[in-house]
N, CA and C of each residue as an Amber inpcrd file, in Angstrom:
protein
   618
   7.0010000   5.3440000  16.4830000   6.2560000   5.1790000  15.2350000
   5.6930000   6.5290000  14.7880000   5.8150000   6.8200000  13.4990000
   5.3060000   8.0750000  12.9590000   3.7820000   8.0770000  12.9930000
   3.1670000   9.0960000  13.5870000   1.7010000   9.1300000  13.6370000
   1.1030000   9.2600000  12.2430000   0.0420000   8.5250000  12.0080000
  -0.6200000   8.5500000  10.7070000  -2.1020000   8.2630000  10.9170000
  -2.9020000   8.5860000   9.9180000  -4.3290000   8.2900000   9.9630000
  -4.6110000   7.0170000   9.1890000  -5.6890000   6.3340000   9.5670000
  -6.0420000   5.0510000   8.9680000  -7.5640000   4.9430000   8.9010000
  -8.0900000   3.8970000   8.2590000  -9.5450000   3.7120000   8.2800000
 -10.1220000   3.6940000   9.6920000  -9.3680000   3.1580000  10.6390000
  -9.8430000   3.1260000  12.0290000 -10.0360000   4.5320000  12.5900000
  -9.2910000   5.4990000  12.0580000  -9.4470000   6.8910000  12.5000000
 -10.8450000   7.4060000  12.1760000 -11.3840000   6.9900000  11.0450000
 -12.7500000   7.3720000  10.6650000 -13.7870000   6.5800000  11.4490000
 -13.4860000   5.3210000  11.7010000 -14.4490000   4.4470000  12.3760000
 -14.7400000   4.8940000  13.8060000 -13.8480000   5.6860000  14.3810000
 -14.0640000   6.2100000  15.7330000 -15.4180000   6.8970000  15.8530000
 -15.8410000   7.5730000  14.7710000 -17.0490000   8.4010000  14.8180000
 -18.3290000   7.6150000  14.5280000 -18.2010000   6.3110000  14.3870000
 -19.3650000   5.4650000  14.1080000 -20.0920000   5.1640000  15.4160000
 -20.8110000   6.1660000  15.8950000 -21.5580000   6.0490000  17.1480000
 -23.0280000   6.3710000  16.8920000 -23.9310000   5.8020000  17.6730000
 -25.3560000   6.1080000  17.4890000 -25.7140000   7.5230000  17.9350000
 -24.9220000   8.0920000  18.8410000 -25.1330000   9.4580000  19.3100000
 -23.8230000   9.9440000  19.9290000 -23.7480000  11.2490000  20.1770000
 -22.4980000  11.8330000  20.6520000 -22.6380000  12.5500000  21.9960000
 -23.8510000  12.8790000  22.3840000 -24.0620000  13.5750000  23.6480000
 -24.0030000  12.5840000  24.8150000 -23.3080000  12.9920000  25.8650000
 -23.1710000  12.1070000  27.0200000 -24.5280000  11.7930000  27.6540000
 -25.4500000  12.7510000  27.6160000 -26.7730000  12.5140000  28.1970000
 -27.4790000  11.3630000  27.4860000 -27.3400000  11.3200000  26.1650000
 -27.9490000  10.2280000  25.4050000 -27.2010000   8.9190000  25.6230000
 -25.8740000   9.0100000  25.6560000 -25.0800000   7.8000000  25.8810000
 -25.3760000   7.1970000  27.2530000 -25.5470000   8.0530000  28.2530000
 -25.8600000   7.5650000  29.6020000 -27.2170000   6.8700000  29.6370000
 -28.1090000   7.3110000  28.7640000 -29.4560000   6.7380000  28.7300000
 -29.4860000   5.4000000  28.0000000 -28.7450000   5.3260000  26.8780000
 -28.8670000   4.1520000  26.0150000 -27.6850000   3.1780000  26.1020000
 -26.5000000   3.6850000  26.4570000 -25.3320000   2.7950000  26.5010000
 -24.3380000   3.2710000  27.5520000 -24.7620000   3.3430000  28.8130000
 -23.8710000   3.8810000  29.8570000 -22.5920000   3.0690000  30.0340000
 -22.6870000   1.7650000  29.8010000 -21.5130000   0.9130000  29.9900000
 -20.4350000   1.1730000  28.9390000 -20.8130000   1.8120000  27.8280000
 -19.8600000   2.0540000  26.7370000 -19.0650000   3.3420000  26.9210000
 -19.5060000   4.2180000  27.8080000 -18.8970000   5.5460000  27.9230000
 -17.4070000   5.4990000  28.2740000 -16.9720000   4.7140000  29.2590000
 -15.5330000   4.7040000  29.5710000 -14.6630000   4.3150000  28.3740000
 -15.0950000   3.3090000  27.6150000 -14.3060000   2.8860000  26.4590000
 -14.3400000   3.9340000  25.3540000 -15.4920000   4.5740000  25.1650000
 -15.5930000   5.6410000  24.1610000 -14.6230000   6.7660000  24.5000000
 -14.5820000   7.1580000  25.7670000 -13.6610000   8.2200000  26.1860000
 -12.2080000   7.8080000  25.9630000 -11.8920000   6.5800000  26.3090000
 -10.5250000   6.0820000  26.1200000 -10.1460000   6.0830000  24.6420000
 -11.0630000   5.6020000  23.8100000 -10.8030000   5.5470000  22.3680000
 -10.6430000   6.9470000  21.7840000 -11.5020000   7.8640000  22.2010000
 -11.4370000   9.2340000  21.6880000 -10.1350000   9.9140000  22.0950000
  -9.7490000   9.7520000  23.3480000  -8.5130000  10.3830000  23.8130000
  -7.3120000   9.8810000  23.0200000  -7.2460000   8.5740000  22.8080000
  -6.1210000   7.9940000  22.0690000  -6.1270000   8.4580000  20.6130000
  -7.3010000   8.4460000  19.9970000  -7.4020000   8.8580000  18.5940000
  -7.0870000  10.3360000  18.4320000  -7.5320000  11.1470000  19.4000000
  -7.2730000  12.5870000  19.3150000  -5.7930000  12.8960000  19.5190000
  -5.1310000  12.1670000  20.3940000  -3.6870000  12.3660000  20.5780000
  -2.9470000  12.0670000  19.2770000  -3.3730000  11.0320000  18.5820000
  -2.7680000  10.7140000  17.2880000  -3.0780000  11.8130000  16.2720000
  -4.3220000  12.2800000  16.2540000  -4.7320000  13.3770000  15.3740000
  -3.8870000  14.6200000  15.6410000  -3.7320000  14.9590000  16.9030000
  -2.9280000  16.1330000  17.2640000  -1.4850000  15.9710000  16.7960000
  -0.9540000  14.7730000  16.9340000   0.4180000  14.5230000  16.4960000
   0.5500000  14.6940000  14.9810000  -0.4500000  14.2240000  14.2390000
  -0.4310000  14.3950000  12.7810000  -0.4940000  15.8800000  12.4200000
  -1.4070000  16.6080000  13.0490000  -1.5690000  18.0370000  12.7620000
  -0.2980000  18.8110000  13.1030000   0.3490000  18.4530000  14.1920000
   1.5980000  19.1240000  14.5620000   2.7300000  18.7660000  13.6020000
   2.7200000  17.5520000  13.0740000   3.7020000  17.1940000  12.0440000
   3.4830000  18.0210000  10.7840000   2.2330000  18.2620000  10.4370000
   1.9300000  19.1360000   9.2970000   2.5350000  20.5130000   9.5340000
   2.3700000  21.0120000  10.7440000   2.9100000  22.3270000  11.0920000
   4.4250000  22.3660000  10.9120000   5.0950000  21.2830000  11.2780000
   6.5460000  21.2070000  11.0930000   6.9040000  21.2330000   9.6080000
   6.1070000  20.5660000   8.7970000   6.3300000  20.5820000   7.3470000
   6.1530000  21.9950000   6.7790000   5.1450000  22.7050000   7.2610000
   4.7890000  24.0000000   6.6810000   5.7520000  25.1050000   7.0940000
   6.0850000  25.1750000   8.3760000   6.9790000  26.2310000   8.8440000
   6.3780000  27.6160000   8.6620000   7.2440000  28.6060000   8.4660000
   6.7880000  29.9750000   8.2390000   6.1270000  30.0820000   6.8700000
   5.1490000  30.9840000   6.7120000   4.6730000  32.0020000   7.6650000
   3.4820000  31.5530000   8.5100000   3.3290000  30.2450000   8.7020000
   2.1560000  29.7460000   9.4170000   2.3050000  29.8800000  10.9300000
   1.1750000  30.1630000  11.5670000   1.1020000  30.1810000  13.0240000
   0.8950000  28.7560000  13.5320000   0.9510000  28.5860000  14.8350000
   0.6240000  27.3020000  15.4480000  -0.8160000  26.9400000  15.0900000
  -1.0790000  25.7160000  14.6670000  -2.4450000  25.3670000  14.2580000
  -3.4190000  25.3600000  15.4290000  -4.6670000  25.6360000  15.1130000
  -5.7400000  25.4740000  16.0950000  -6.2610000  24.0470000  15.9690000
  -6.3270000  23.3320000  17.0840000  -6.8010000  21.9480000  17.0830000
  -7.9850000  21.8490000  18.0390000  -9.1500000  21.6050000  17.4910000
 -10.3470000  21.4750000  18.3190000 -10.2400000  20.2380000  19.2070000
 -10.6810000  20.3640000  20.4530000 -10.6050000  19.2550000  21.4030000
 -11.5740000  18.1300000  21.0280000 -11.3390000  16.9440000  21.5650000
 -12.1610000  15.7750000  21.2430000 -13.5140000  15.8010000  21.9460000
 -13.6360000  16.6580000  22.9550000 -14.8590000  16.7150000  23.7540000
 -15.0700000  18.1550000  24.1950000 -16.3220000  18.6010000  24.1960000
 -16.5940000  19.9700000  24.6420000 -17.2550000  20.0100000  26.0170000
 -17.2510000  18.8910000  26.7160000 -17.8210000  18.8400000  28.0590000
 -19.1400000  18.0990000  28.1270000 -19.9550000  18.2470000  27.0820000
 -21.2530000  17.5690000  27.1040000 -21.4420000  16.5890000  25.9520000
 -20.4530000  16.5360000  25.0530000 -20.5210000  15.5340000  23.9930000
 -19.1330000  15.3050000  23.4050000 -18.9480000  14.1160000  22.8340000
 -17.7490000  13.8720000  22.0430000 -18.0150000  14.4090000  20.6410000
 -16.9510000  14.6850000  19.9120000 -17.1050000  15.2940000  18.5930000
 -17.5810000  14.2790000  17.5530000 -18.3410000  14.7900000  16.5990000
 -18.7510000  13.9660000  15.4610000 -17.6770000  13.9610000  14.3780000
 -16.6610000  14.7970000  14.5530000 -15.4970000  14.8210000  13.6600000
 -14.3460000  15.4940000  14.4030000 -13.1430000  15.3430000  13.8810000
 -11.9920000  16.0910000  14.3740000 -11.7230000  17.2270000  13.3950000
 -11.3260000  18.3790000  13.9500000 -11.1900000  19.5870000  13.1390000
  -9.9670000  20.3700000  13.5950000  -9.2250000  20.8760000  12.6310000
  -8.0830000  21.7440000  12.9100000  -7.9590000  22.7340000  11.7610000
  -7.2570000  23.8240000  12.0100000  -7.0300000  24.7490000  10.9010000
  -5.7190000  25.5020000  11.0700000  -5.2690000  26.0150000   9.9290000
  -4.0160000  26.7590000   9.8510000  -4.2910000  28.1550000   9.3090000
  -3.5080000  29.1110000   9.8160000  -3.5200000  30.4800000   9.3130000
  -2.0830000  30.9890000   9.2860000  -1.8630000  32.0260000   8.5000000
  -0.5760000  32.7060000   8.5770000  -0.4790000  33.4310000   9.9170000
   0.7260000  33.5520000  10.4060000   0.9450000  34.2120000  11.6900000
   0.3880000  35.6430000  11.6850000   0.5230000  36.3320000  10.5540000
   0.0840000  37.7260000  10.4790000  -1.4110000  37.8710000  10.2050000
  -2.0960000  36.7620000   9.9580000  -3.5220000  36.8300000   9.6150000
  -4.3790000  36.0140000  10.5820000  -3.9710000  35.9570000  11.8250000
  -4.7080000  35.1470000  12.7910000  -6.0430000  35.7690000  13.1940000
  -6.2330000  37.0500000  12.8650000  -7.4820000  37.7220000  13.2240000
  -8.4730000  37.7550000  12.0650000  -8.2510000  36.9130000  11.0550000
  -9.1910000  36.8370000   9.9430000  -9.8760000  35.4680000   9.9380000
 -11.0150000  35.3870000   9.2620000 -11.8170000  34.1580000   9.2780000
 -11.5240000  33.2200000   8.1110000 -10.6140000  33.5900000   7.2360000
 -10.1920000  32.6710000   6.1740000  -9.2330000  31.6490000   6.7760000
  -9.4950000  30.3790000   6.5470000  -8.6720000  29.3250000   7.1400000
  -8.3690000  28.2370000   6.1200000  -7.3190000  27.5060000   6.3920000
  -7.0060000  26.2740000   5.6760000  -7.3250000  25.1470000   6.6470000
  -8.4470000  24.4980000   6.4210000  -8.9960000  23.5850000   7.4220000
  -8.6940000  22.1270000   7.0960000  -8.6400000  21.3410000   8.1620000
  -8.4420000  19.8950000   8.0520000  -9.5440000  19.2400000   8.8790000
 -10.3120000  18.3780000   8.2410000 -11.4550000  17.7620000   8.9070000
 -11.4480000  16.2610000   8.6560000 -11.6270000  15.5180000   9.7240000
 -11.7130000  14.0580000   9.6430000 -13.0600000  13.6260000  10.1860000
 -13.8500000  12.9600000   9.3510000 -15.1260000  12.4310000   9.8220000
 -15.2210000  10.9440000   9.4880000 -16.3950000  10.3970000   9.6230000
 -16.5510000   8.9550000   9.4260000 -16.3080000   8.5400000   7.9760000
 -16.4690000   9.4820000   7.0480000 -16.3260000   9.1540000   5.6330000
 -14.9200000   9.3710000   5.0850000 -14.2390000  10.4750000   5.5210000
 -13.0200000  10.8660000   4.8120000 -12.2280000  11.9240000   5.5730000
 -11.0420000  12.1890000   5.0550000 -10.1900000  13.2960000   5.4890000
 -10.2890000  14.3840000   4.4300000 -10.5060000  15.6270000   4.8730000
 -10.6650000  16.7390000   3.9430000  -9.7200000  17.8750000   4.3060000
  -9.0690000  18.4320000   3.3040000  -8.2820000  19.6600000   3.4560000
  -8.8810000  20.6850000   2.5070000  -9.2010000  21.8690000   3.0280000
  -9.8550000  22.8510000   2.1670000  -9.5790000  24.2780000   2.6080000
  -9.7580000  25.1770000   1.6620000  -9.8360000  26.6030000   1.9590000
 -11.2620000  26.8710000   2.4020000 -11.4180000  27.5460000   3.5340000
 -12.7370000  27.6490000   4.1510000 -12.9010000  29.0250000   4.7900000
 -14.1460000  29.4520000   4.8960000 -14.5010000  30.6550000   5.6410000
 -15.0290000  30.2050000   6.9960000 -14.3220000  30.5660000   8.0670000
 -14.6970000  30.1210000   9.4090000 -15.8300000  31.0140000   9.9070000
 -17.0490000  30.6340000   9.5620000 -18.1940000  31.5150000   9.8080000
 -18.3960000  31.8180000  11.2920000 -17.9540000  30.9130000  12.1670000
 -18.1070000  31.1530000  13.6040000 -17.2240000  32.3080000  14.0860000
 -16.2140000  32.6460000  13.2990000 -15.3130000  33.7450000  13.6580000
 -15.5590000  34.9890000  12.8080000 -16.5720000  34.9420000  11.9570000
 -16.8050000  36.0460000  11.0290000 -17.0640000  37.3620000  11.7520000
 -17.7360000  37.2870000  12.8970000 -18.0910000  38.5020000  13.6180000
 -16.9120000  39.2710000  14.1670000 -15.7860000  38.5890000  14.3580000
 -14.6030000  39.2650000  14.8980000 -13.4630000  39.3120000  13.8800000
 -13.7580000  38.9120000  12.6610000 -12.7330000  38.9000000  11.6200000
 -12.4290000  40.3120000  11.1360000 -11.1580000  40.5840000  10.8900000
 -10.7670000  41.8880000  10.3470000 -10.9310000  41.9400000   8.8340000
 -11.2560000  40.8000000   8.2330000 -11.5980000  40.7790000   6.8150000
 -13.0350000  40.2940000   6.6670000 -13.6120000  40.5430000   5.5160000
 -15.0190000  40.2320000   5.2880000 -15.1770000  39.0220000   4.3720000
 -16.4100000  38.5660000   4.2600000 -16.7020000  37.4790000   3.3380000
 -16.4030000  37.8940000   1.9020000 -16.6120000  39.1530000   1.5950000
 -16.2840000  39.6490000   0.2510000 -14.7870000  39.5220000  -0.0210000
 -13.9720000  39.8000000   0.9940000 -12.5270000  39.6020000   0.8420000
 -12.2300000  38.1250000   0.5780000 -12.8570000  37.2600000   1.3730000
 -12.6340000  35.8190000   1.2110000 -12.9830000  35.3690000  -0.2050000
 -14.1030000  35.8250000  -0.7050000 -14.5740000  35.3640000  -2.0110000
 -13.7050000  35.8390000  -3.1750000 -12.7390000  36.6790000  -2.8870000
 -11.8570000  37.1600000  -3.9540000 -11.0310000  36.0210000  -4.5560000
 -10.8620000  34.9230000  -3.8160000 -10.0780000  33.8200000  -4.3840000
 -10.7210000  33.2660000  -5.6490000 -12.0300000  33.4170000  -5.7630000
 -12.7100000  32.9480000  -6.9720000 -12.2440000  33.7140000  -8.2090000
 -11.8320000  34.9640000  -8.0060000 -11.4000000  35.7990000  -9.1320000
 -10.0230000  35.4010000  -9.6530000  -9.2430000  34.7290000  -8.8220000
  -7.8790000  34.3690000  -9.2320000  -7.7290000  32.8580000  -9.4280000
  -8.8450000  32.1380000  -9.3650000  -8.7990000  30.6770000  -9.4800000
  -8.2650000  30.2510000 -10.8450000  -7.2010000  29.4790000 -10.8300000
  -6.6540000  28.8710000 -12.0420000  -7.3880000  27.5450000 -12.2410000
  -8.3760000  27.5650000 -13.0940000  -9.2490000  26.3980000 -13.2340000
  -8.4970000  25.1740000 -13.7490000  -7.4600000  25.3930000 -14.5070000
  -6.6820000  24.2550000 -15.0130000  -5.8590000  23.6260000 -13.8900000
  -5.1950000  24.4680000 -13.1060000  -4.3560000  23.9450000 -12.0220000
  -5.1920000  23.2210000 -10.9710000  -6.3570000  23.7800000 -10.6440000
  -7.1940000  23.2180000  -9.5770000  -8.3410000  22.3640000 -10.1260000
  -8.2030000  21.8950000 -11.3490000  -9.2990000  21.1720000 -12.0110000
  -9.7830000  19.9680000 -11.2170000  -8.8630000  19.2680000 -10.5510000
  -9.2270000  18.0390000  -9.8360000  -9.6980000  18.3010000  -8.4080000
  -9.6360000  19.5400000  -7.9700000 -10.1060000  19.8770000  -6.6240000
 -11.6260000  19.8920000  -6.5830000 -12.1790000  19.5000000  -5.4510000
 -13.6240000  19.5850000  -5.2640000 -14.0160000  21.0060000  -4.8760000
 -15.2460000  21.3430000  -5.2220000 -15.7700000  22.6870000  -4.9790000
 -17.1640000  22.5450000  -4.3870000 -17.4190000  23.2240000  -3.2620000
 -18.7390000  23.0980000  -2.6480000 -19.1040000  24.3570000  -1.8730000
 -20.4010000  24.6050000  -1.7970000 -20.8980000  25.7490000  -1.0400000
 -20.6740000  25.5160000   0.4540000 -20.4460000  26.6000000   1.1700000
 -20.1310000  26.5050000   2.5840000 -21.2190000  25.8850000   3.4340000
 -22.4750000  25.9240000   2.9650000 -23.5670000  25.3640000   3.7600000
 -23.9010000  23.9220000   3.3770000 -23.0900000  23.3100000   2.5210000
 -23.3470000  21.9210000   2.1430000 -22.8610000  20.9690000   3.2320000
 -23.4890000  19.8120000   3.2950000 -23.1700000  18.8260000   4.3190000
 -21.7600000  18.2710000   4.1160000 -21.0570000  18.0400000   5.2130000
 -19.6760000  17.5670000   5.1210000 -19.5720000  16.1470000   4.5700000
 -20.6930000  15.4280000   4.5110000 -20.6900000  14.0650000   3.9720000
 -21.1580000  14.0020000   2.5150000 -21.5010000  15.1330000   1.9490000
 -22.0490000  15.1490000   0.5910000 -20.9760000  14.8330000  -0.4510000
 -21.4360000  14.4450000  -1.6300000 -20.5530000  14.3190000  -2.7880000
 -20.4600000  15.6900000  -3.4510000 -19.2450000  16.0990000  -3.7940000
 -19.0500000  17.4170000  -4.3890000 -18.5050000  17.2830000  -5.8110000
 -18.8520000  18.2200000  -6.6860000 -18.2500000  18.2190000  -8.0200000
 -16.8350000  18.7920000  -7.9730000 -16.0530000  18.4710000  -8.9710000
 -14.7300000  19.0720000  -9.0880000 -14.8470000  20.4320000  -9.7710000
 -13.7640000  21.1740000  -9.7190000 -13.7200000  22.4520000 -10.4350000
 -13.9720000  22.2140000 -11.9230000 -13.3760000  21.1620000 -12.4710000
 -13.5430000  20.8600000 -13.8920000 -15.0020000  20.5600000 -14.2440000
 -15.7430000  20.0230000 -13.2930000 -17.1430000  19.6650000 -13.5370000
 -18.1050000  20.8190000 -13.2830000 -17.5910000  21.9520000 -12.8090000
 -18.4410000  23.0830000 -12.4270000 -18.2510000  24.2210000 -13.4170000
 -19.2120000  24.3730000 -14.3090000 -19.1020000  25.4130000 -15.3290000
 -19.3850000  26.7980000 -14.7480000 -20.3600000  26.8650000 -13.8580000
 -20.7920000  28.1490000 -13.3000000 -20.4230000  28.2040000 -11.8190000
 -19.5010000  29.0950000 -11.4690000 -19.0590000  29.2020000 -10.0750000
 -19.5360000  30.5270000  -9.4800000 -20.6670000  30.9890000  -9.9340000
 -21.2070000  32.2260000  -9.3680000 -21.7960000  31.9700000  -7.9830000
 -21.7200000  32.9910000  -7.1440000 -22.2950000  32.9100000  -5.8080000
 -23.8010000  33.1110000  -5.8820000 -24.5290000  32.4590000  -4.9850000
 -25.9890000  32.5130000  -5.0080000 -26.5360000  33.7980000  -4.4040000
 -25.8180000  34.3330000  -3.4060000 -26.2550000  35.5600000  -2.7380000
 -25.0740000  36.1420000  -1.9650000 -25.3110000  37.2370000  -1.2570000
 -24.2280000  37.9420000  -0.5660000 -23.6480000  37.1480000   0.5980000
 -24.3890000  36.1520000   1.0870000 -23.9180000  35.3460000   2.2140000
 -23.2860000  34.0250000   1.7750000 -23.2260000  33.8020000   0.4810000
 -22.7380000  32.5320000  -0.0380000 -21.2160000  32.5480000  -0.1620000
 -20.6320000  31.3740000  -0.0530000 -19.1970000  31.2260000  -0.3000000
 -18.9110000  29.7770000  -0.6650000 -17.7730000  29.5790000  -1.2850000
 -17.3410000  28.2410000  -1.6700000 -16.1590000  27.7810000  -0.8210000
 -16.0850000  26.4770000  -0.6440000 -14.8660000  25.8150000  -0.1840000
 -14.2350000  25.1370000  -1.3960000 -12.9300000  25.0350000  -1.3780000
 -12.2330000  24.2690000  -2.4050000 -11.2210000  23.3840000  -1.6950000
 -11.1940000  22.1100000  -2.0640000 -10.2980000  21.2180000  -1.3390000
 -10.1810000  19.8400000  -1.9540000  -9.4770000  18.9870000  -1.2270000
  -9.2510000  17.6010000  -1.6300000  -9.5960000  16.6700000  -0.4740000
  -9.8090000  15.4100000  -0.8080000 -10.1800000  14.4140000   0.1930000
  -9.3640000  13.1310000   0.0270000  -9.2290000  12.4210000   1.1260000
  -8.8260000  11.0120000   1.0850000  -9.9620000  10.2310000   1.7320000
 -10.5560000   9.3350000   0.9770000 -11.6620000   8.5490000   1.5040000
 -11.1620000   7.5590000   2.5570000 -12.0630000   7.1520000   3.4210000
 -11.7280000   6.2760000   4.5490000 -10.8490000   5.1030000   4.1450000
 -11.2600000   4.3760000   3.1210000 -10.5540000   3.1470000   2.7600000
  -9.1530000   3.4040000   2.2170000  -8.8820000   4.6480000   1.8200000
  -7.5700000   4.9900000   1.2660000  -6.6010000   5.5090000   2.3290000
  -7.1160000   5.8220000   3.5010000  -6.2550000   6.3640000   4.5530000
  -5.2250000   5.3280000   4.9940000  -4.0150000   5.8030000   5.2460000
  -2.9440000   4.9270000   5.6940000  -2.0570000   4.4290000   4.5740000
  -2.4690000   4.6490000   3.3350000  -1.6620000   4.1870000   2.2030000
  -0.5220000   5.1540000   1.8860000  -0.6280000   6.3690000   2.4130000
   0.4580000   7.3360000   2.3130000   0.5110000   8.1090000   3.6220000
   1.5530000   8.8790000   3.7920000   1.7140000   9.6330000   5.0280000
   0.7250000  10.7960000   5.0570000  -0.1690000  10.7750000   6.0250000
  -1.2400000  11.7760000   6.0790000  -0.6920000  13.1870000   6.2390000
   0.2890000  13.3660000   7.1120000   0.8300000  14.7020000   7.3610000
   1.4730000  15.2820000   6.1030000   2.1860000  14.4510000   5.3670000
   2.8230000  14.9160000   4.1300000   1.7710000  15.3390000   3.1140000
   0.7040000  14.5410000   2.9920000  -0.3680000  14.8590000   2.0400000
  -1.1030000  16.1310000   2.4470000  -1.4080000  16.2690000   3.7230000
  -2.0980000  17.4710000   4.2010000  -1.2500000  18.7100000   3.9290000
   0.0320000  18.6420000   4.2650000   0.9170000  19.7910000   4.0690000
   1.0270000  20.1600000   2.5900000   1.1420000  19.1590000   1.7260000
   1.2540000  19.4250000   0.2890000  -0.0190000  20.0770000  -0.2480000
  -1.1700000  19.6240000   0.2330000  -2.4390000  20.1970000  -0.2140000
  -2.5820000  21.6330000   0.2770000  -2.2020000  21.8790000   1.5170000
  -2.2520000  23.2450000   2.0510000  -1.3370000  24.1650000   1.2450000
  -0.1390000  23.7010000   0.9480000   0.7840000  24.5290000   0.1580000
   0.1790000  24.8580000  -1.2050000  -0.4950000  23.8830000  -1.7930000
  -1.0870000  24.1060000  -3.1070000  -2.2270000  25.1220000  -3.0430000
  -2.8850000  25.2020000  -1.8880000  -3.9960000  26.1420000  -1.7100000
  -3.5340000  27.5290000  -1.2500000  -2.2740000  27.6680000  -0.9160000
  -1.7880000  28.9430000  -0.3800000  -2.0640000  30.1460000  -1.2790000
  -1.8800000  30.0580000  -2.5950000  -2.1720000  31.2410000  -3.4220000
  -3.6260000  31.7010000  -3.3000000  -4.5470000  30.7550000  -3.1530000
  -5.9550000  31.1250000  -3.0040000  -6.2070000  31.7150000  -1.6180000
  -5.5770000  31.1330000  -0.6110000  -5.6820000  31.6740000   0.7510000
  -5.1580000  33.1070000   0.7960000  -4.0510000  33.3450000   0.1470000
  -3.4730000  34.6910000   0.1310000  -4.3940000  35.6810000  -0.5810000
  -5.1180000  35.1960000  -1.5840000  -6.0330000  36.0730000  -2.3240000
  -7.2300000  36.5090000  -1.4880000  -7.4630000  35.8360000  -0.3630000
  -8.5810000  36.1880000   0.5250000  -8.2750000  37.4090000   1.3870000
  -7.0480000  37.8870000   1.3190000  -6.6220000  38.9720000   2.2010000
  -6.2150000  40.1910000   1.3800000  -6.7760000  41.3500000   1.7010000
  -6.4640000  42.5610000   0.9260000  -5.0450000  43.0520000   1.1780000
């Protein structure tokens, strides 16, 4: 069976807490099943992300897929990202995020890697200068420090796309809400969205 995402993929994250210390305190009997569910869901997630990679081909590198557990807690979302093979040392990424609300594909600045990036936030923000507002009118636009569960305006709804300060940046992307997942092939949709964002991703690199 072809791996795909569904509403149940989002429901995985409907937990009262994510740290094992808290789970052991309040629901120790649930931990084995939570681990089993997470492992199965993450294997499916990994299969979807790898199918996206097959769709994309060159010049993309092997995707980075965050693990379902970091040792002391299960994840509150699943996260993966793509980069060009020649730009793996930069912090501009094409990210894929699945949380309890939705699936998101976006152009993003990986702030956790900014310190070792060979490009700067100023380089990343150059995509704003080449943004075709008509082509990307239906894409959502949000500041990098906004909550992943927030409602975002579209490009068409945003008259002023100026940055607030030197540390500010925007994400631009698309979503599939929980209830809509499974109605189309997730890997195909993710790959198509990434391809559409490629010109902006390329503009992030000098």
